[in-house]
Short mmCIF file of C-alpha atoms and ligand atoms in Angstrom, two decimals:
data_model
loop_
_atom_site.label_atom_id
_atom_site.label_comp_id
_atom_site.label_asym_id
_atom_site.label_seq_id
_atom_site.Cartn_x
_atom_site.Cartn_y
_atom_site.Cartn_z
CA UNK A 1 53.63 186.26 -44.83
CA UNK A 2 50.16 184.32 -45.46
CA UNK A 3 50.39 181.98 -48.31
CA UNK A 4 47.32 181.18 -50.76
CA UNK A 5 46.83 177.77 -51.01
CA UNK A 6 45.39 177.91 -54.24
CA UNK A 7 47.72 179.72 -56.52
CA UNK A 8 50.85 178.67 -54.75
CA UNK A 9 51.61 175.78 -57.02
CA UNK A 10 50.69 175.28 -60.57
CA UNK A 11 46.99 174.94 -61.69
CA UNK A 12 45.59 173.14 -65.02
CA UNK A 13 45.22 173.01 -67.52
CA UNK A 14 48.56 171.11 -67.78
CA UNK A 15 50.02 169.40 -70.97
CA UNK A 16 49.86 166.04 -72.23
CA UNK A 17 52.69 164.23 -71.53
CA UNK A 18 52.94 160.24 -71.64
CA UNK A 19 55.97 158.31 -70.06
CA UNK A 20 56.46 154.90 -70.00
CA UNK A 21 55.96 153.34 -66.74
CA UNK A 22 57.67 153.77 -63.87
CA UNK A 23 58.15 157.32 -65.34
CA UNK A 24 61.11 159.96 -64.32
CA UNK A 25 60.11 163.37 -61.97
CA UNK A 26 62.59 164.60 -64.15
CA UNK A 27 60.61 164.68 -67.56
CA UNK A 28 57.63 165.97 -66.38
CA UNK A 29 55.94 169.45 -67.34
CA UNK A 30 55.98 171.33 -64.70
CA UNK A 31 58.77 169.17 -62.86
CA UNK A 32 56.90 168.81 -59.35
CA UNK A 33 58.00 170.12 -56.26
CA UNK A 34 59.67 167.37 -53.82
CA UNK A 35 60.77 170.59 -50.95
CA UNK A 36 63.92 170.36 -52.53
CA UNK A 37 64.11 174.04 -51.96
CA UNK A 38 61.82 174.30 -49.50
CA UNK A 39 61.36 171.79 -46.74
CA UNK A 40 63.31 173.02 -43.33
CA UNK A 41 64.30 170.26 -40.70
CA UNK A 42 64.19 170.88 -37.22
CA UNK A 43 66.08 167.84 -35.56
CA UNK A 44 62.53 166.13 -35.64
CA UNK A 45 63.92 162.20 -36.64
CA UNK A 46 67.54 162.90 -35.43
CA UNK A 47 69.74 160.13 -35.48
CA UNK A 48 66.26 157.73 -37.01
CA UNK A 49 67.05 155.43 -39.92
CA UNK A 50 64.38 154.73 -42.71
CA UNK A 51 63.69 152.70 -45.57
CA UNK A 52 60.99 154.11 -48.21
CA UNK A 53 60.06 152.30 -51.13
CA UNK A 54 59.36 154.52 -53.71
CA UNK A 55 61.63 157.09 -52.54
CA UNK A 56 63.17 158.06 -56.23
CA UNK A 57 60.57 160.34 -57.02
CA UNK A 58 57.12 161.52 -55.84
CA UNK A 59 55.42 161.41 -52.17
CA UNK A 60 58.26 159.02 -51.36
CA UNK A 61 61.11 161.24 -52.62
CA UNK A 62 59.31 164.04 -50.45
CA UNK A 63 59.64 162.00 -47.47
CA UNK A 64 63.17 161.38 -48.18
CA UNK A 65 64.30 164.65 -47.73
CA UNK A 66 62.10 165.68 -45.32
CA UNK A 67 63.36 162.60 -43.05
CA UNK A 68 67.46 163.38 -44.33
CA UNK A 69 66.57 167.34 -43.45
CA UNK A 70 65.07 166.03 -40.01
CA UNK A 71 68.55 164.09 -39.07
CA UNK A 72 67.20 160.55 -39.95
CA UNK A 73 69.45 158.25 -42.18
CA UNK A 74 67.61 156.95 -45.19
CA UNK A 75 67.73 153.98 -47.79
CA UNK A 76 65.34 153.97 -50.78
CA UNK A 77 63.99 151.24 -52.91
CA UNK A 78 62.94 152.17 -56.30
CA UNK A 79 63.31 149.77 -60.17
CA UNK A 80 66.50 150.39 -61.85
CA UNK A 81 65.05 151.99 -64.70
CA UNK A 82 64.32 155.02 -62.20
CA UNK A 83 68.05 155.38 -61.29
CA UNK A 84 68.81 158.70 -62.60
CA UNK A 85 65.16 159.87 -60.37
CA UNK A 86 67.32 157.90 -57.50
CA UNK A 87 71.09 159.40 -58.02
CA UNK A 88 68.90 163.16 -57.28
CA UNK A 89 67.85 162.08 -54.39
CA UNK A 90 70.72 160.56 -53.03
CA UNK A 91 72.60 163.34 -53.65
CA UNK A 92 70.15 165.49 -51.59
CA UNK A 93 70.24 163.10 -48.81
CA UNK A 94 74.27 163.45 -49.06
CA UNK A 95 74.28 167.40 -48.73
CA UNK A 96 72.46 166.98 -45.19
CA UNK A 97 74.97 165.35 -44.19
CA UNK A 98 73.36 161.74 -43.79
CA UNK A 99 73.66 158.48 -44.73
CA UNK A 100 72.15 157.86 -48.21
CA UNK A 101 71.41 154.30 -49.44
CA UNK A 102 70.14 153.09 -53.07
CA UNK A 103 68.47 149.91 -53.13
CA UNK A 104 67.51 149.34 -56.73
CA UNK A 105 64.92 146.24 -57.36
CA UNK A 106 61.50 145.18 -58.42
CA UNK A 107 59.35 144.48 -55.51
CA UNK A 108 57.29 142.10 -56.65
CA UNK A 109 59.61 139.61 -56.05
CA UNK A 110 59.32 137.89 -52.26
CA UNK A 111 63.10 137.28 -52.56
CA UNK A 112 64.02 140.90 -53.45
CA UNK A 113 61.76 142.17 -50.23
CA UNK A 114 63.93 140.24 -47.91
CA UNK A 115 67.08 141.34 -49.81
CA UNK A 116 65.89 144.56 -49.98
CA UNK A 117 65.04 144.71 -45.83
CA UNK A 118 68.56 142.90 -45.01
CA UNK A 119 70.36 145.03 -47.16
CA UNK A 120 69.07 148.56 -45.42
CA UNK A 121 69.13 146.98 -42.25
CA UNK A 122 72.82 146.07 -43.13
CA UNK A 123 73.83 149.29 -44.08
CA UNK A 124 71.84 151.53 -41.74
CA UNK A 125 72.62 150.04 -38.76
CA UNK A 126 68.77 148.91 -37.83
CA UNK A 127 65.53 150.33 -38.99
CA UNK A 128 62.83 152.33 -36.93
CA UNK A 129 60.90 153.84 -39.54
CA UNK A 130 59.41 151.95 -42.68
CA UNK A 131 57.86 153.65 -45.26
CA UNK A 132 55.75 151.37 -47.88
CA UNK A 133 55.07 154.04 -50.11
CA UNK A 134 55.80 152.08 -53.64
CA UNK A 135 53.00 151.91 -55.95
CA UNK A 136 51.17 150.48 -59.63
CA UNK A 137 48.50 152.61 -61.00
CA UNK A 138 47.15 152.01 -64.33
CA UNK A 139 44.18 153.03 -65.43
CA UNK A 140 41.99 150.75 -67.89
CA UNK A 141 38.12 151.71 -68.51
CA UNK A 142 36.67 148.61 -68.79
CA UNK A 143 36.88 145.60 -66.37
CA UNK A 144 37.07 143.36 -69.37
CA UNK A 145 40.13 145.09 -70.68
CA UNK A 146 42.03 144.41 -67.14
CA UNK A 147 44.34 141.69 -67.64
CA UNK A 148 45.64 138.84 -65.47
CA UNK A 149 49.05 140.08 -65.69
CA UNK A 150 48.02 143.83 -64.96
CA UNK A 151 45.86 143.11 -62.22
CA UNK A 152 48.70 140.86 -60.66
CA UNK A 153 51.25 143.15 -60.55
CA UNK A 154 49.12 145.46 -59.28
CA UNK A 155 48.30 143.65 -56.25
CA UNK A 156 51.90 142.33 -55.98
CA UNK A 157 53.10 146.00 -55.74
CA UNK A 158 50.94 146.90 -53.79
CA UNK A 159 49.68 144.32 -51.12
CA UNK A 160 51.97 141.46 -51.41
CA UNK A 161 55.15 143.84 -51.44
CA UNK A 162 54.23 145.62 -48.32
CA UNK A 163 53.47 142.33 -46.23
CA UNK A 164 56.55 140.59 -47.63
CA UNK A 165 58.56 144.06 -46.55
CA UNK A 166 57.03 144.37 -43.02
CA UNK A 167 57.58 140.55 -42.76
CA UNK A 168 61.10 140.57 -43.04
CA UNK A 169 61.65 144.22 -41.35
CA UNK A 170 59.60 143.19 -37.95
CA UNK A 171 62.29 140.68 -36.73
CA UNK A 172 64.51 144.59 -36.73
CA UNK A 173 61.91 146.86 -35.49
CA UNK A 174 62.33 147.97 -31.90
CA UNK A 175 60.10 149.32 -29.46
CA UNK A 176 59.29 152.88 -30.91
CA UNK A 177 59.91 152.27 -34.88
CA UNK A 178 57.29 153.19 -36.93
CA UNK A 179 55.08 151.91 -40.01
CA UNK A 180 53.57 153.91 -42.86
CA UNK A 181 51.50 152.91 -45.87
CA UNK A 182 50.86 155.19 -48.41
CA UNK A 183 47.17 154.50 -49.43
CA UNK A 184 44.76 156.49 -51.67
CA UNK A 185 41.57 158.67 -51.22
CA UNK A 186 40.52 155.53 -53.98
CA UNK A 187 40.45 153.09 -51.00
CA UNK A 188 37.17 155.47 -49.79
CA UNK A 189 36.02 156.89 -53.13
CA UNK A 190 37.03 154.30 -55.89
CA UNK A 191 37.37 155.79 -59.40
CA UNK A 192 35.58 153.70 -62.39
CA UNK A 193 39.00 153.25 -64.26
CA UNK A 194 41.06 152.40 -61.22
CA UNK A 195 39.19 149.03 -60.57
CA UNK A 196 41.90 147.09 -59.28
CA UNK A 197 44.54 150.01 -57.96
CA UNK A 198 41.60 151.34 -55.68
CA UNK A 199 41.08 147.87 -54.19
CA UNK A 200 44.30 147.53 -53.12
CA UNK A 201 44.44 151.12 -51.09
CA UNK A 202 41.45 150.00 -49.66
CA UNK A 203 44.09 146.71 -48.66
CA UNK A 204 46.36 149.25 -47.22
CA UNK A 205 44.10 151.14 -45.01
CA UNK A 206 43.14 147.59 -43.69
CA UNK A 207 46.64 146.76 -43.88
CA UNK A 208 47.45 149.49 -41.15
CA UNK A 209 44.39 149.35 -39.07
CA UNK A 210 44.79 145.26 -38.41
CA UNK A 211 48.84 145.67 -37.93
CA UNK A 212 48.29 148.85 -35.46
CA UNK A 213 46.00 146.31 -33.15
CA UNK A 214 48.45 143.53 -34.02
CA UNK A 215 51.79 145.81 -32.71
CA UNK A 216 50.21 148.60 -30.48
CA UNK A 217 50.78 146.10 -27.59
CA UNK A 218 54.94 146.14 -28.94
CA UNK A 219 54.93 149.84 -28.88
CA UNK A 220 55.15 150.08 -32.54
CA UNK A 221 53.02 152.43 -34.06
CA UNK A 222 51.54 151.80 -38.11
CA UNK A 223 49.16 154.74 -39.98
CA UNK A 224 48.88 155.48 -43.00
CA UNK A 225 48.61 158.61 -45.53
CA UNK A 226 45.39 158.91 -48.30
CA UNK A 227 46.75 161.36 -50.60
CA UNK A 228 44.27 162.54 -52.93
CA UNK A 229 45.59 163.63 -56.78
CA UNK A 230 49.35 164.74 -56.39
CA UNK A 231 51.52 165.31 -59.33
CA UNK A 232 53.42 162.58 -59.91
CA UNK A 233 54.77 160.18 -62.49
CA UNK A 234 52.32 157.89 -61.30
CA UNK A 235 49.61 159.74 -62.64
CA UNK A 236 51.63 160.74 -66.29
CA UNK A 237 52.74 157.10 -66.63
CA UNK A 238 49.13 155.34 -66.98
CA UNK A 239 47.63 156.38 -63.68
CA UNK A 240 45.55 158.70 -65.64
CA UNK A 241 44.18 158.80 -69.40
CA UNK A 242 46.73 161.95 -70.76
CA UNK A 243 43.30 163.60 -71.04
CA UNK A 244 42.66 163.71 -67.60
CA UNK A 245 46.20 165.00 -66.92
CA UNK A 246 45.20 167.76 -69.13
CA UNK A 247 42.90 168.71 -66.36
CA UNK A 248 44.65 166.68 -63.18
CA UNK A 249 43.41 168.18 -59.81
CA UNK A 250 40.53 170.67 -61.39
CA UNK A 251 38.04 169.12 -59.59
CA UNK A 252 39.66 169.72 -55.89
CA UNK A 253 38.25 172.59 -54.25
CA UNK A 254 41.95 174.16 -54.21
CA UNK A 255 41.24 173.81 -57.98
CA UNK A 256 44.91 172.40 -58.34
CA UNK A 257 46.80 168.82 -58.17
CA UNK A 258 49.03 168.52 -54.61
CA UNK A 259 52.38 168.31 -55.26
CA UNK A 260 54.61 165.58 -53.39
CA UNK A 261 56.72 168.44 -50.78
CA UNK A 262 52.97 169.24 -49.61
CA UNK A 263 52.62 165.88 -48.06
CA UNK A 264 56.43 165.56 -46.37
CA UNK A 265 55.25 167.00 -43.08
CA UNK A 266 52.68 164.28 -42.82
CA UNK A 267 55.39 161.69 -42.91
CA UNK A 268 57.83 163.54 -40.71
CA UNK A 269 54.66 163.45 -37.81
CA UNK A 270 53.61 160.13 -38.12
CA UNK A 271 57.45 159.09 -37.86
CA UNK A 272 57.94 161.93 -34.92
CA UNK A 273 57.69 160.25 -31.25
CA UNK A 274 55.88 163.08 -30.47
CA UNK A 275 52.54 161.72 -32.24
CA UNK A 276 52.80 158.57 -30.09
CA UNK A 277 49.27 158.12 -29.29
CA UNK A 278 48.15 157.89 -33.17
CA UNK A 279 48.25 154.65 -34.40
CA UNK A 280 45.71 152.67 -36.71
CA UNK A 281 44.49 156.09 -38.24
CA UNK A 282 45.13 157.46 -41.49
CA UNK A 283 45.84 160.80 -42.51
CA UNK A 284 44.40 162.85 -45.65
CA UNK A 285 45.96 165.24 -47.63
CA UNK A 286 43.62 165.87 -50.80
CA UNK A 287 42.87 169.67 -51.38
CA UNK A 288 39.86 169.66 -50.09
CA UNK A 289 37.43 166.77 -51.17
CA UNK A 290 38.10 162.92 -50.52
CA UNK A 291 38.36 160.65 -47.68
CA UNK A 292 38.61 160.23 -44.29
P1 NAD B 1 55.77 157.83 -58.05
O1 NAD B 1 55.67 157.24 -59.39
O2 NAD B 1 56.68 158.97 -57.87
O3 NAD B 1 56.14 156.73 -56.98
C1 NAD B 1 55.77 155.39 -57.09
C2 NAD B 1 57.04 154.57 -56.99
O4 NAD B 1 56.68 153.18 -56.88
C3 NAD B 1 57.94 154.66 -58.20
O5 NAD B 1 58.85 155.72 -58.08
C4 NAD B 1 58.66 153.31 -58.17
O6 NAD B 1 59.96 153.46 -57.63
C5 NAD B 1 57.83 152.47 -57.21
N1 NAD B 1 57.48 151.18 -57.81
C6 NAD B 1 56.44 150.88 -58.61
N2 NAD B 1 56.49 149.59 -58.95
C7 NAD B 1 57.58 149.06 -58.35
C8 NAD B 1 58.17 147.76 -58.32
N3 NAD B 1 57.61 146.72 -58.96
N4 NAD B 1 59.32 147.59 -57.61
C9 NAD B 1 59.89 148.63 -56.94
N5 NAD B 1 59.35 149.87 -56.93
C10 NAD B 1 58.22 150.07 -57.62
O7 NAD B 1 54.28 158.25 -57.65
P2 NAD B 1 53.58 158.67 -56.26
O8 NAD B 1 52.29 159.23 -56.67
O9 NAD B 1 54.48 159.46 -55.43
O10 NAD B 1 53.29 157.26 -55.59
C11 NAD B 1 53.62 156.95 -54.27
C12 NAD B 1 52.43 156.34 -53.56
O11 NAD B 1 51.39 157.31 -53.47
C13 NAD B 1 51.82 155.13 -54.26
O12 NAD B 1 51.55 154.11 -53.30
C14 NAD B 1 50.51 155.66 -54.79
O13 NAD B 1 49.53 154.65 -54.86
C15 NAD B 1 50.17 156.70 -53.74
N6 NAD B 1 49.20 157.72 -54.14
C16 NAD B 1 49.50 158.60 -55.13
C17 NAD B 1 48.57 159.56 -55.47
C18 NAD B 1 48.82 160.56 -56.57
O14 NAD B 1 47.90 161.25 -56.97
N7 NAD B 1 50.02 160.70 -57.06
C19 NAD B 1 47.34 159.63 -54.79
C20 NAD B 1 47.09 158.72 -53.78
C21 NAD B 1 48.02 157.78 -53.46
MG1 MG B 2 59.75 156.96 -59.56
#
């Protein structure tokens, strides 16, 4: 049967609902919809392993189970106040019948990146698909009001994380793995209160389109995704002022926020061999409005 786009998730208005960051899938109103129940693997990344950052909760945790439901193996990164986000996951990773790893750690260390790489390559057996997915949004209206300290960890999680992560996952990388960034319909269409998050998904598209060039020789293939407004604790956590979650995704001609399972197939094709002549592009995934 046909499916209508619009009402088959929930529309605003939603209700306010601030978490401290990171922020738990699990205490938001309505939970969102990873494809926990949903998302059917086909043998698509059999036998693949994968590290996503990210990968307790939101696009990331989508990607998790759509890789684990595909036959790949999969280790996530994610900060230990997230664990009981991570343990779900895990869990769902478990009941395909694949290897599950939890790699709890804050990013923006250079030392935890190369920890973090060694350790999944350690207990995966190799890597062939990375997923740099982990992200810091926090919104702040006025330039003036953007700290030093914000706008560093901003970049740290976001730029500096991904390079030191590639960096120390290339060395492991065969002919054939796969990169992914996670960037932002901000990198093309930058929102006034996301001064500093939208220049660093601008960063990542870069990021993917220099690498592609760099690696495309290697037969190693790098795109990226440009989600636009998904519900996620990104957004509840800061991303957004709670008055704009009120009204999160209204302005999308699907009239609705995405949620994270509506972006797993996008992952599962740029990791699929089959797509092995895209490389350097990005893919969008924004109901309708947005960029490219
Ligand atoms: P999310 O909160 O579920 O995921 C972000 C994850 O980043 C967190 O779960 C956390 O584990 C991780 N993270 C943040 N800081 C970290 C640190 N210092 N160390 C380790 N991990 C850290 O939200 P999401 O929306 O699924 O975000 C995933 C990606 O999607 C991000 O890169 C974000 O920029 C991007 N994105 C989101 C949207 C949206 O509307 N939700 C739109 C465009 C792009
Ligand atoms: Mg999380």
């Amino acid at each position: 049967m046909l499916e209508n786009p619009v009402t088959k998730y929930p529309q605003p208005p939603f209700n306010k609902q601030p978490q401290p960051m990171p922020g738990l899938a699990s205490k938001m109103d309505p939970v969102p919809d990873h494809g926990e129940k949903s998302y059917k693997g086909s043998g698509r990344l059999a036998g693949r392993k994968a590290l996503i950052t990210g990968g307790d909760s939101g696009i990331g945790r989508a990607a998790a189970i759509a890789y684990a439901r595909e036959g790949a193996d999969v280790a996530i990164n994610y900060l230990p106040d997230e664990q009981s986000d991570a343990d779900e996951v895990i869990a769902l990773i478990q009941a395909e019948g694949r290897k599950a790893i939890a790699i709890p750690g804050d990013i923006t260390s250079e030392a935890f990146c190369k920890e973090l790489v060694s350790q999944a390559v350690e207990q995966l057996g190799g890597l062939d698909i990375l997923v740099n997915n982990a992200g810091r949004q926090q919104a702040v209206d006025s330039l003036l009001d953007i700290t030093s300290e914000s706008f560093d960890a901003t970049i740290k999680t976001n730029i500096y994380a991904p390079f030191w992560i590639t960096k120390a996952a290339l060395p492991h990388l065969a002919t054939g793995a796969v990169i992914i960034a996670t960037s932002s319909v901000q990198a093309y269409d930058p929102s006034e209160n996301l001064f500093d998050y939208a220049q660093t998904k601008a960063a990542n598209v870069a990021f993917v389109k220099s690498l592609a060039k760099q690696l495309g020789p290697k037969g190693i293939r790098v795109n990226g995704v440009a989600p636009g407004p998904v519900w996620t604790p990104l957004q509840t956590s800061g991303g957004q002022p709670q008055d704009k979650i009120v009204e999160f995704g209204k302005a999308a001609p699907l009239g609705r926020p995405g949620q994270p399972a509506e972006l797993a197939s996008i992952y599962v094709q740029l990791a699929d061999p089959n797509a092995s002549y895209a490389t350097g592009q990005i893919y969008g995934s924004a109901g309708g409005s947005g960029h490219p």
